[in-house]
Coordinates of C-alpha atoms in Angstrom, one line a residue:
Chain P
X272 CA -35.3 37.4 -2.8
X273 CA -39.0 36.8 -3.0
X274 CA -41.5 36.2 -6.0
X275 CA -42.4 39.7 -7.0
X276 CA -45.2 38.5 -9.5
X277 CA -45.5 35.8 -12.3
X278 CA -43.5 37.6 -14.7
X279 CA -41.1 38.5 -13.0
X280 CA -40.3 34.6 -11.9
X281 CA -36.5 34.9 -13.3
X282 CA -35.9 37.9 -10.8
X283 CA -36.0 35.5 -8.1
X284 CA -33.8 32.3 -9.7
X285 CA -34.2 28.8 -7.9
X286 CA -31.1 27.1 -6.4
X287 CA -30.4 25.3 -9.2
X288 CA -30.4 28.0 -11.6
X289 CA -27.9 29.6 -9.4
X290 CA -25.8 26.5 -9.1
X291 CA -26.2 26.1 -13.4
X292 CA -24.6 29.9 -13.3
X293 CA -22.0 29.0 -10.9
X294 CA -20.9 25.8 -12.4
X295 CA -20.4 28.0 -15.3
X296 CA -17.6 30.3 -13.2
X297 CA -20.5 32.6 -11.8
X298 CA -18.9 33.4 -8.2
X299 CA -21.5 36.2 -7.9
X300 CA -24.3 33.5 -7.9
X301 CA -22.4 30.6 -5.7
X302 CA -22.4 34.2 -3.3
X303 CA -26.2 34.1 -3.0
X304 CA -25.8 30.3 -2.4
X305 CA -24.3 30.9 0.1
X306 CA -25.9 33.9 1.9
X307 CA -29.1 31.5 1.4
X308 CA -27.6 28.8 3.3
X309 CA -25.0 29.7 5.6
X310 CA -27.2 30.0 9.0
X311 CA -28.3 26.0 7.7
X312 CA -24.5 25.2 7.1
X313 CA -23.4 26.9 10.3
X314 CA -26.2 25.0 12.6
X315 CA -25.0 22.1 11.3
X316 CA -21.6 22.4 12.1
X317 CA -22.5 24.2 15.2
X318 CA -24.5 20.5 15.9
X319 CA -21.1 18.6 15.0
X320 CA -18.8 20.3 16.9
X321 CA -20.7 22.6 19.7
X322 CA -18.4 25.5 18.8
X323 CA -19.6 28.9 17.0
X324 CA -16.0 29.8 16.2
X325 CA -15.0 26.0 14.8
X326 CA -18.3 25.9 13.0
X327 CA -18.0 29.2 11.7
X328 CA -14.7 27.7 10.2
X329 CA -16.3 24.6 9.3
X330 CA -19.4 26.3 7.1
X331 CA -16.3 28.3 5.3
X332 CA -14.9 25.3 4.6
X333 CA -17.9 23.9 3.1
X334 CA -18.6 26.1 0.8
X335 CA -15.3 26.3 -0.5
X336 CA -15.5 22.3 -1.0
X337 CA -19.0 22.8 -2.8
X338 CA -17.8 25.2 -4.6
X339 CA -14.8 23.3 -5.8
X340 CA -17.0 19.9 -6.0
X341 CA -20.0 22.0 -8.3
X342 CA -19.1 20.3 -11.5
X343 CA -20.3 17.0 -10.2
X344 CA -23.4 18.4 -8.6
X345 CA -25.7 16.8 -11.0
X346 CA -29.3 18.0 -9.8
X347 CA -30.4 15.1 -8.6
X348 CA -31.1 15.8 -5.1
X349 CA -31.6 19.5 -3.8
X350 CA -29.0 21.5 -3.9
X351 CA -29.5 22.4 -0.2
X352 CA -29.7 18.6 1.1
X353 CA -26.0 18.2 -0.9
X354 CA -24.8 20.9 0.6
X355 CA -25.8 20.2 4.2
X356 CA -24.1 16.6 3.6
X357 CA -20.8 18.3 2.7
X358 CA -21.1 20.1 6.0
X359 CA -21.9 17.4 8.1
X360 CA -18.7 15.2 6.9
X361 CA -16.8 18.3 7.3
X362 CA -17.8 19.1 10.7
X363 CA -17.6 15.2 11.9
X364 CA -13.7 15.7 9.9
X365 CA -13.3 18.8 12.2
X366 CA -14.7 17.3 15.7
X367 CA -12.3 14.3 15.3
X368 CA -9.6 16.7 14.6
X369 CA -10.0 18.6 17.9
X370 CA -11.9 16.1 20.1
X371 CA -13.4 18.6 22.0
X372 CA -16.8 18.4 22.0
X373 CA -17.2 17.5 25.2
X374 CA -15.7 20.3 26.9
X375 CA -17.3 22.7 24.2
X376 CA -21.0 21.0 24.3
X377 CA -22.0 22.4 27.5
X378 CA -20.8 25.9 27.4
X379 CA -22.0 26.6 23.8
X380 CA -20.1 29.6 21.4
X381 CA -21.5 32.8 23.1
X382 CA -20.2 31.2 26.9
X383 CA -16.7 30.6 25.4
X384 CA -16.6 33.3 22.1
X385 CA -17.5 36.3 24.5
X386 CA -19.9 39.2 23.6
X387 CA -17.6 40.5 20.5
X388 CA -17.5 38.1 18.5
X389 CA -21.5 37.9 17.8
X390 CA -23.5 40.2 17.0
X391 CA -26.7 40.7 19.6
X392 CA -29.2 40.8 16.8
X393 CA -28.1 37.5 15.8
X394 CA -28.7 35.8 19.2
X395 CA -32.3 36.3 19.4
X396 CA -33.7 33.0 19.1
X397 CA -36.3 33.0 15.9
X398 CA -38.9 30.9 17.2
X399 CA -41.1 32.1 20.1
X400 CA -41.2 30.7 23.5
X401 CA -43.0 30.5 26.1
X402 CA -42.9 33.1 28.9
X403 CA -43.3 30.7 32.2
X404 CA -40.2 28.8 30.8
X405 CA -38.3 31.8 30.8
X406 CA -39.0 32.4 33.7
X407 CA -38.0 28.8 35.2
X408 CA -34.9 30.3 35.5
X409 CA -30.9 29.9 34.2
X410 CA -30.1 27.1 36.5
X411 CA -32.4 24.6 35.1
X412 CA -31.7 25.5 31.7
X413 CA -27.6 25.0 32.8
X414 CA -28.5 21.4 34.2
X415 CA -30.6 20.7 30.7
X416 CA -27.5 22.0 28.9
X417 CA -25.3 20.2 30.7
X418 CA -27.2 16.8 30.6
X419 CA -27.0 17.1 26.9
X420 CA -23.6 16.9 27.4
X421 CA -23.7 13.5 28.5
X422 CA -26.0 12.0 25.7
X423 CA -24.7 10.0 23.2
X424 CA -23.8 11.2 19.6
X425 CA -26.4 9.7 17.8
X426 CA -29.3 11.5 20.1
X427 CA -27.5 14.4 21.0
X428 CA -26.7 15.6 17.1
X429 CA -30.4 14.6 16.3
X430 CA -31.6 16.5 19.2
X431 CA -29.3 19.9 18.4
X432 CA -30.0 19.5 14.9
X433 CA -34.2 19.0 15.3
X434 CA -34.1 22.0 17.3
X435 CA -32.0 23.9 15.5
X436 CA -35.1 25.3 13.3
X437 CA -33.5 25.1 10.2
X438 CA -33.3 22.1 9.5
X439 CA -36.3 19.5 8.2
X440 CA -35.9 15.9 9.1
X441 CA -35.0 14.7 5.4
X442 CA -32.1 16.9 5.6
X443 CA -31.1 15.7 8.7
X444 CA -32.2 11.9 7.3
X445 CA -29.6 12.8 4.3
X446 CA -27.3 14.4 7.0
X447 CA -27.0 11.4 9.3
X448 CA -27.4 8.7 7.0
X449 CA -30.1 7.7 8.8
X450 CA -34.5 7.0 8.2
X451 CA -36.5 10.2 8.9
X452 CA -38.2 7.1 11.2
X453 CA -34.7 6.8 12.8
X454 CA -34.3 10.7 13.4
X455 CA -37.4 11.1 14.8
X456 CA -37.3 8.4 17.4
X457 CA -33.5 9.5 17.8
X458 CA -34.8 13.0 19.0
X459 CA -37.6 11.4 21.2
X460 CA -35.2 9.2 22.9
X461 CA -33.6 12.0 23.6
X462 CA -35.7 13.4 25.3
X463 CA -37.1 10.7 27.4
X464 CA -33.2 10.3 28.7
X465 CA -33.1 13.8 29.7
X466 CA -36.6 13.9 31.2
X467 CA -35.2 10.8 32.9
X468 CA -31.9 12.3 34.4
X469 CA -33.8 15.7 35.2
X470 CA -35.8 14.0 37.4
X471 CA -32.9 11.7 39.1
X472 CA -32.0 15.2 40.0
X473 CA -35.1 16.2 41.6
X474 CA -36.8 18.5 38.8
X475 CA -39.9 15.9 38.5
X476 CA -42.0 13.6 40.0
X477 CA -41.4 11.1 37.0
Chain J
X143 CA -35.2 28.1 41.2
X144 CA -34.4 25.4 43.6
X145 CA -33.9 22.3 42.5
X146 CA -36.1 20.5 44.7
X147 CA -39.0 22.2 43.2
X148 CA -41.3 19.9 40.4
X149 CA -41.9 20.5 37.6
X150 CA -44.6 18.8 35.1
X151 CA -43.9 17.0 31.8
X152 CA -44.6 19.8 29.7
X153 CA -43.0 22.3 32.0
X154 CA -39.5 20.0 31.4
X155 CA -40.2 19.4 27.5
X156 CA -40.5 23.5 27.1
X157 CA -37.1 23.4 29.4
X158 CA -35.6 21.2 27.2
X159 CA -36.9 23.1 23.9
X160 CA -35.5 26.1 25.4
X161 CA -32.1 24.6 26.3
X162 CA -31.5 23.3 23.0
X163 CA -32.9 26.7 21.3
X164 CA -30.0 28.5 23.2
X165 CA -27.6 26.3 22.0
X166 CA -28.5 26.3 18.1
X167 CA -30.1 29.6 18.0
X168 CA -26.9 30.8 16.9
X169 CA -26.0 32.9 13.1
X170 CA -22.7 32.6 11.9
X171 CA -20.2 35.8 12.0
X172 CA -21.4 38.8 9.7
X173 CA -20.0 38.5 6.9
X174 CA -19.5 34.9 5.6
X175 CA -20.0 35.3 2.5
X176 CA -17.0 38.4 1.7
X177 CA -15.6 35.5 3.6
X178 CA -16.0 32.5 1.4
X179 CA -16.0 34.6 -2.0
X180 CA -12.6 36.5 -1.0
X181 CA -11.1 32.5 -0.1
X182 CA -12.3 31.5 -3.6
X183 CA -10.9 34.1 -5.7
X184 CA -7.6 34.2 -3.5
X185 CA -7.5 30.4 -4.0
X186 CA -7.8 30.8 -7.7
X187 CA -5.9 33.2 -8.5
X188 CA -2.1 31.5 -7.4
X189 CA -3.6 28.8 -9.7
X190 CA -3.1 30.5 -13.0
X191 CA -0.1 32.3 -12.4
X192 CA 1.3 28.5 -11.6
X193 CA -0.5 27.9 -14.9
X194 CA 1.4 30.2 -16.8
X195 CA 4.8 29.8 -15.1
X196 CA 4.8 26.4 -14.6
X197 CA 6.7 25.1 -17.8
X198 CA 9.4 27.5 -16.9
X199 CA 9.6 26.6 -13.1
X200 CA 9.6 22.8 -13.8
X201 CA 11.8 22.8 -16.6
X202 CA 14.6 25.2 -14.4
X203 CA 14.0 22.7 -11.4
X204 CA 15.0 19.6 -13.6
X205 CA 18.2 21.5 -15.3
X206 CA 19.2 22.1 -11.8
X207 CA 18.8 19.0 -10.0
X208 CA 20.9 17.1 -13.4
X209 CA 23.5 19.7 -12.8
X210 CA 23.5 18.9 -8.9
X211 CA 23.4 15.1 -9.8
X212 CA 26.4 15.3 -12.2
X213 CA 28.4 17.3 -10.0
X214 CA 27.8 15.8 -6.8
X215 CA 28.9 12.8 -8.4
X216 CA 32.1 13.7 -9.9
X217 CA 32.8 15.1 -6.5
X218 CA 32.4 11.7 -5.1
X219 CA 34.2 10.2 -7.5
X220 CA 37.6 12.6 -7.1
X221 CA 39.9 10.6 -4.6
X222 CA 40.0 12.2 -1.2
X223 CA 43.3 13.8 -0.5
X224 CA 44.6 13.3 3.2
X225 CA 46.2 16.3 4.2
X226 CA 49.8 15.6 5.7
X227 CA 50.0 18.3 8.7
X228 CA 53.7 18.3 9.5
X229 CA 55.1 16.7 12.5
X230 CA 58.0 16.9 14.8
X231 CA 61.0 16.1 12.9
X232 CA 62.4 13.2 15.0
X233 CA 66.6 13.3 14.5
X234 CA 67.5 9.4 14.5
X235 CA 71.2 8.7 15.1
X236 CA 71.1 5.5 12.8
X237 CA 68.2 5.2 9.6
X238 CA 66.2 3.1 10.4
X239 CA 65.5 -0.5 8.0
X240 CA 62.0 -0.4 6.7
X241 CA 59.8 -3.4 8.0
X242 CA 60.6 -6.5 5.4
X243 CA 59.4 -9.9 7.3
X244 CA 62.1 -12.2 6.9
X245 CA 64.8 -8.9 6.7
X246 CA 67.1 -8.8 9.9
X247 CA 65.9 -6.0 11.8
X248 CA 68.6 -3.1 11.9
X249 CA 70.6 -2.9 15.8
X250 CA 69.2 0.0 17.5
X251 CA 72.1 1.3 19.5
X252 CA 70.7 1.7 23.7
X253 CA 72.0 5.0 24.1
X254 CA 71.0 6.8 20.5
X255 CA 70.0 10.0 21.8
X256 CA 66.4 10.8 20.5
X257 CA 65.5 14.3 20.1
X258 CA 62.0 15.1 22.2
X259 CA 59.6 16.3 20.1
X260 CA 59.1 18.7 23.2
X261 CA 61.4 21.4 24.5
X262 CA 64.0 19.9 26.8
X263 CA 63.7 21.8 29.5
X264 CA 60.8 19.8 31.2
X265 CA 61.7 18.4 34.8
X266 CA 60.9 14.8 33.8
X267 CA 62.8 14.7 30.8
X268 CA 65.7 16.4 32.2
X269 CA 65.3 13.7 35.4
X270 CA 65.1 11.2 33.4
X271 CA 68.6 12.1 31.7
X272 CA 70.2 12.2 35.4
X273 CA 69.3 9.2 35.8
X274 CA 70.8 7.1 32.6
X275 CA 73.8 9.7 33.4
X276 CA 73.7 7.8 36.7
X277 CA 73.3 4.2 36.2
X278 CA 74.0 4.0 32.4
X279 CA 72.0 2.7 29.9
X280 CA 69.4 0.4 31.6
X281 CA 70.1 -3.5 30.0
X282 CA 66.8 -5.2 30.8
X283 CA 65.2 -3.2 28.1
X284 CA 63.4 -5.4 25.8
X285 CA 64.5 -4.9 22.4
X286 CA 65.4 -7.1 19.2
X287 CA 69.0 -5.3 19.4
X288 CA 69.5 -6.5 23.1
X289 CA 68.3 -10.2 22.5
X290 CA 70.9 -10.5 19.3
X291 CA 73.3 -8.9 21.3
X292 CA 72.6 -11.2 24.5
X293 CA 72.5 -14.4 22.4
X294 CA 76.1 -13.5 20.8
X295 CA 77.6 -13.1 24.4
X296 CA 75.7 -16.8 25.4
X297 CA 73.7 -15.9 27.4
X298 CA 70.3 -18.4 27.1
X299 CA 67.7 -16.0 25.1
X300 CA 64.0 -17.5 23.6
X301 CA 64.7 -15.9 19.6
X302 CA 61.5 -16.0 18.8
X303 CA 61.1 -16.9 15.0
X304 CA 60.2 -13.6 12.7
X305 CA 56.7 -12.7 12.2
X306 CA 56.0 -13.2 8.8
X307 CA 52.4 -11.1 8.0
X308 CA 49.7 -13.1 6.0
X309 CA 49.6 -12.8 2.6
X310 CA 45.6 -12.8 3.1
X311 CA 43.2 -14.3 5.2
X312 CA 40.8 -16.3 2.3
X313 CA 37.7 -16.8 2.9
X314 CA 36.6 -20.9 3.1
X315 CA 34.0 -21.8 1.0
X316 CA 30.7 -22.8 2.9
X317 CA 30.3 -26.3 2.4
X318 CA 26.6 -27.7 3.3
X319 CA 26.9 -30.9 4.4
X320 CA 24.0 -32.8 4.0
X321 CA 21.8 -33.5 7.6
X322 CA 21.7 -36.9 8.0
X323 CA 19.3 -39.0 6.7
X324 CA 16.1 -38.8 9.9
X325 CA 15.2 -42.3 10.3
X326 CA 11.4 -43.3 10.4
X327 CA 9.9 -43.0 13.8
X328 CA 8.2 -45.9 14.8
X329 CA 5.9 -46.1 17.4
X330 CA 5.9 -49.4 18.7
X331 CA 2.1 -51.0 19.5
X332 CA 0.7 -50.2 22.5
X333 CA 0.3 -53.6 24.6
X334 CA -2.3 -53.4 27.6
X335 CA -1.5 -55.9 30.0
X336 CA -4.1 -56.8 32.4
X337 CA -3.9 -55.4 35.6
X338 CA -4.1 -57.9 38.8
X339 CA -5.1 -56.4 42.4
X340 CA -4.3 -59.0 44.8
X341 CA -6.8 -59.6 46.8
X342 CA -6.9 -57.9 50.0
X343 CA -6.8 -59.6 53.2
X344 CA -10.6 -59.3 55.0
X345 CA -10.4 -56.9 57.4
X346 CA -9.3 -58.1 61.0

């Protein structure tokens, strides 16, 4: 939906008009809700838990909980940043559950989901990249993936979520309970750790 | 591309972009939200038929769990019949006194043939026969009949006095005796006595 002209601002409702209609037993607007957010919800729990199928499952079980908790959603923060907070307990709920992250983090959902069960469009990436880097090649993007693997929670879910590109860094402040200040040097640390090990392995001169 | 071959800063920060890129630039599966809006109306829809029914349900549970109590515990209450499955009748030449403790005990004769609960016509029990046929009834056997009998003919037989049972065993009341009285430890003053080293004899 986009802002066809001045008068016609009520075509194109807010979030929070949508979530006034659906506290008052509107399913059709908690639907657009959630059409608006459900790649932000899924790359959140796709952060958590470093599975497209468990976060899939996750993001459904989101939305059901928001839906079921939208009484008490009061306005005070954005409707979005509440949202992604539900997610995130969810998909921390769901990766203690299965305590597999660490098998899962390395090959991500389309290594272990197979071809069928996303569609190709979908896999694009949405941001552009630079052509030399894909051209360095699969194996030093399997030895970057695979680092990841080893970083600690804290970095590695800052990290994933900074890069998933949906996400700003007050919602993944309010996701992690953490200082945008703290996010941000999570994410560089991050990086200096893999930069770090990439070059133990012979990839630089650092 | 080998991985001896360097690359820059940069070159590994775009790496590491595009790593991570591949790894969240992922959608969720078509169709999530048929998904979560079919969950929510399935979800409440069970709700108000429960609604509606409820009363009815709740109230039918609790007439039948009073009816289960009340009649599980006149079941309980109903004394338990032992079922008498028939036996052998056992043919005794001479009826036998019931047990009284200080009543004699009736004279069993030795030789009062006892019909086997079992056919006759087993090999033990018919050897058995041959030999009392044989060597007549055996007079070691141990019997009350056989030690009355002994002691009339004189001969020198412990009688044993009659086995009376207990009435009942009563239970002693605990008595606590009091522990006695702990006397006061005294520890008695330490005394340090001075400590003499003979002198030792100068070395020779």
């Amino acid at each position: 939906m986009t802002a066809t002209g001045s008068g016609q601002a009520a075509a194109d409702p807010t979030d929070l008009d949508l979530v006034r209609l659906a506290q008052a037993g509107d399913l059709d607007a908690f639907g657009e809700l959630v059409e608006r957010n459900r790649r932000a919800v899924f790359r959140a729990a796709l952060a958590a838990v470093g599975s497209a199928t468990e976060a899939d499952d996750v993001a459904q079980e989101a939305f059901v909980t928001a839906w079921c908790k939208l009484s008490g959603f009061r306005g005070d923060s954005q409707f979005r940043t509440w949202l992604l907070s539900i997610t995130w307990r969810k998909a921390i709920d769901r990766r203690k559950r299965i305590g597999r992250w660490l098998k899962l983090a390395a090959t991500p959902s389309r290594d272990e989901a197979g071809d069928d069960q996303f569609e190709v469009m979908d896999r694009v990436p949405s941001f552009e990249r630079r052509q030399d880097v894909v051209l360095e090649g699969a194996e030093l993007q399997a030895q970057i993936r695979k680092l990841i693997r080893t970083l600690p929670h804290k970095l590695r879910e800052s990290l994933l979520l900074a890069g998933s590109g949906e996400h700003t860094y007050d919602e993944i402040s309010a996701m992690l309970d953490a200082p945008v200040g703290t996010v941000k040097w999570r994410v560089a640390e991050a990086r200096r750790v893999l930069r770090r090990k990439l070059a133990a392995s012979g990839y630089s001169n650092e | 591309m080998s991985s001896n071959e360097r690359f820059s800063r940069r070159a590994l920060d775009d790496a590491i972009d595009g790593a991570v890129g591949d790894m969240m630039q992922l959608d969720p599966h078509p169709g999530l939200r048929r998904r979560v809006l079919s969950r929510l109306e399935r979800s409440s829809r069970p709700r108000t038929l429960w609604t509606w029914g409820s009363w009815e349900v709740v109230s039918a549970a609790a007439v039948l769990m009073i009816i289960v109590a009340v009649v599980g515990g006149r079941w309980r209450q109903t004394p338990v019949e032992i079922a008498q499955t028939p036996t052998a009748p056992v043919a005794l030449s001479a009826p036998v006194a019931p047990l009284a403790p200080s009543a004699p005990v009736a004279p069993l004769a030795p030789s009062a043939p006892v019909a086997p609960p079992v056919p006759a016509s087993r090999p033990a029990r018919n050897a058995m026969a041959r030999s009392e046929a044989i060597f007549g009834p055996r007079r070691d056997r141990v019997s009350a009949a056989s030690a009355a009998r002994l002691a009339a003919e004189g001969e020198p037989v412990d009688i044993l006095p009659p086995v009376h049972e207990q009435d009942s065993i009563a239970v002693a009341p605990i008595v606590m005796r009091p522990l006695p009285q702990m006397q006061e430890l005294r520890i008695a003053p330490i005394e340090i006595q001075r400590l003499t080293v003979p002198a030792l004899s100068p070395p020779r």
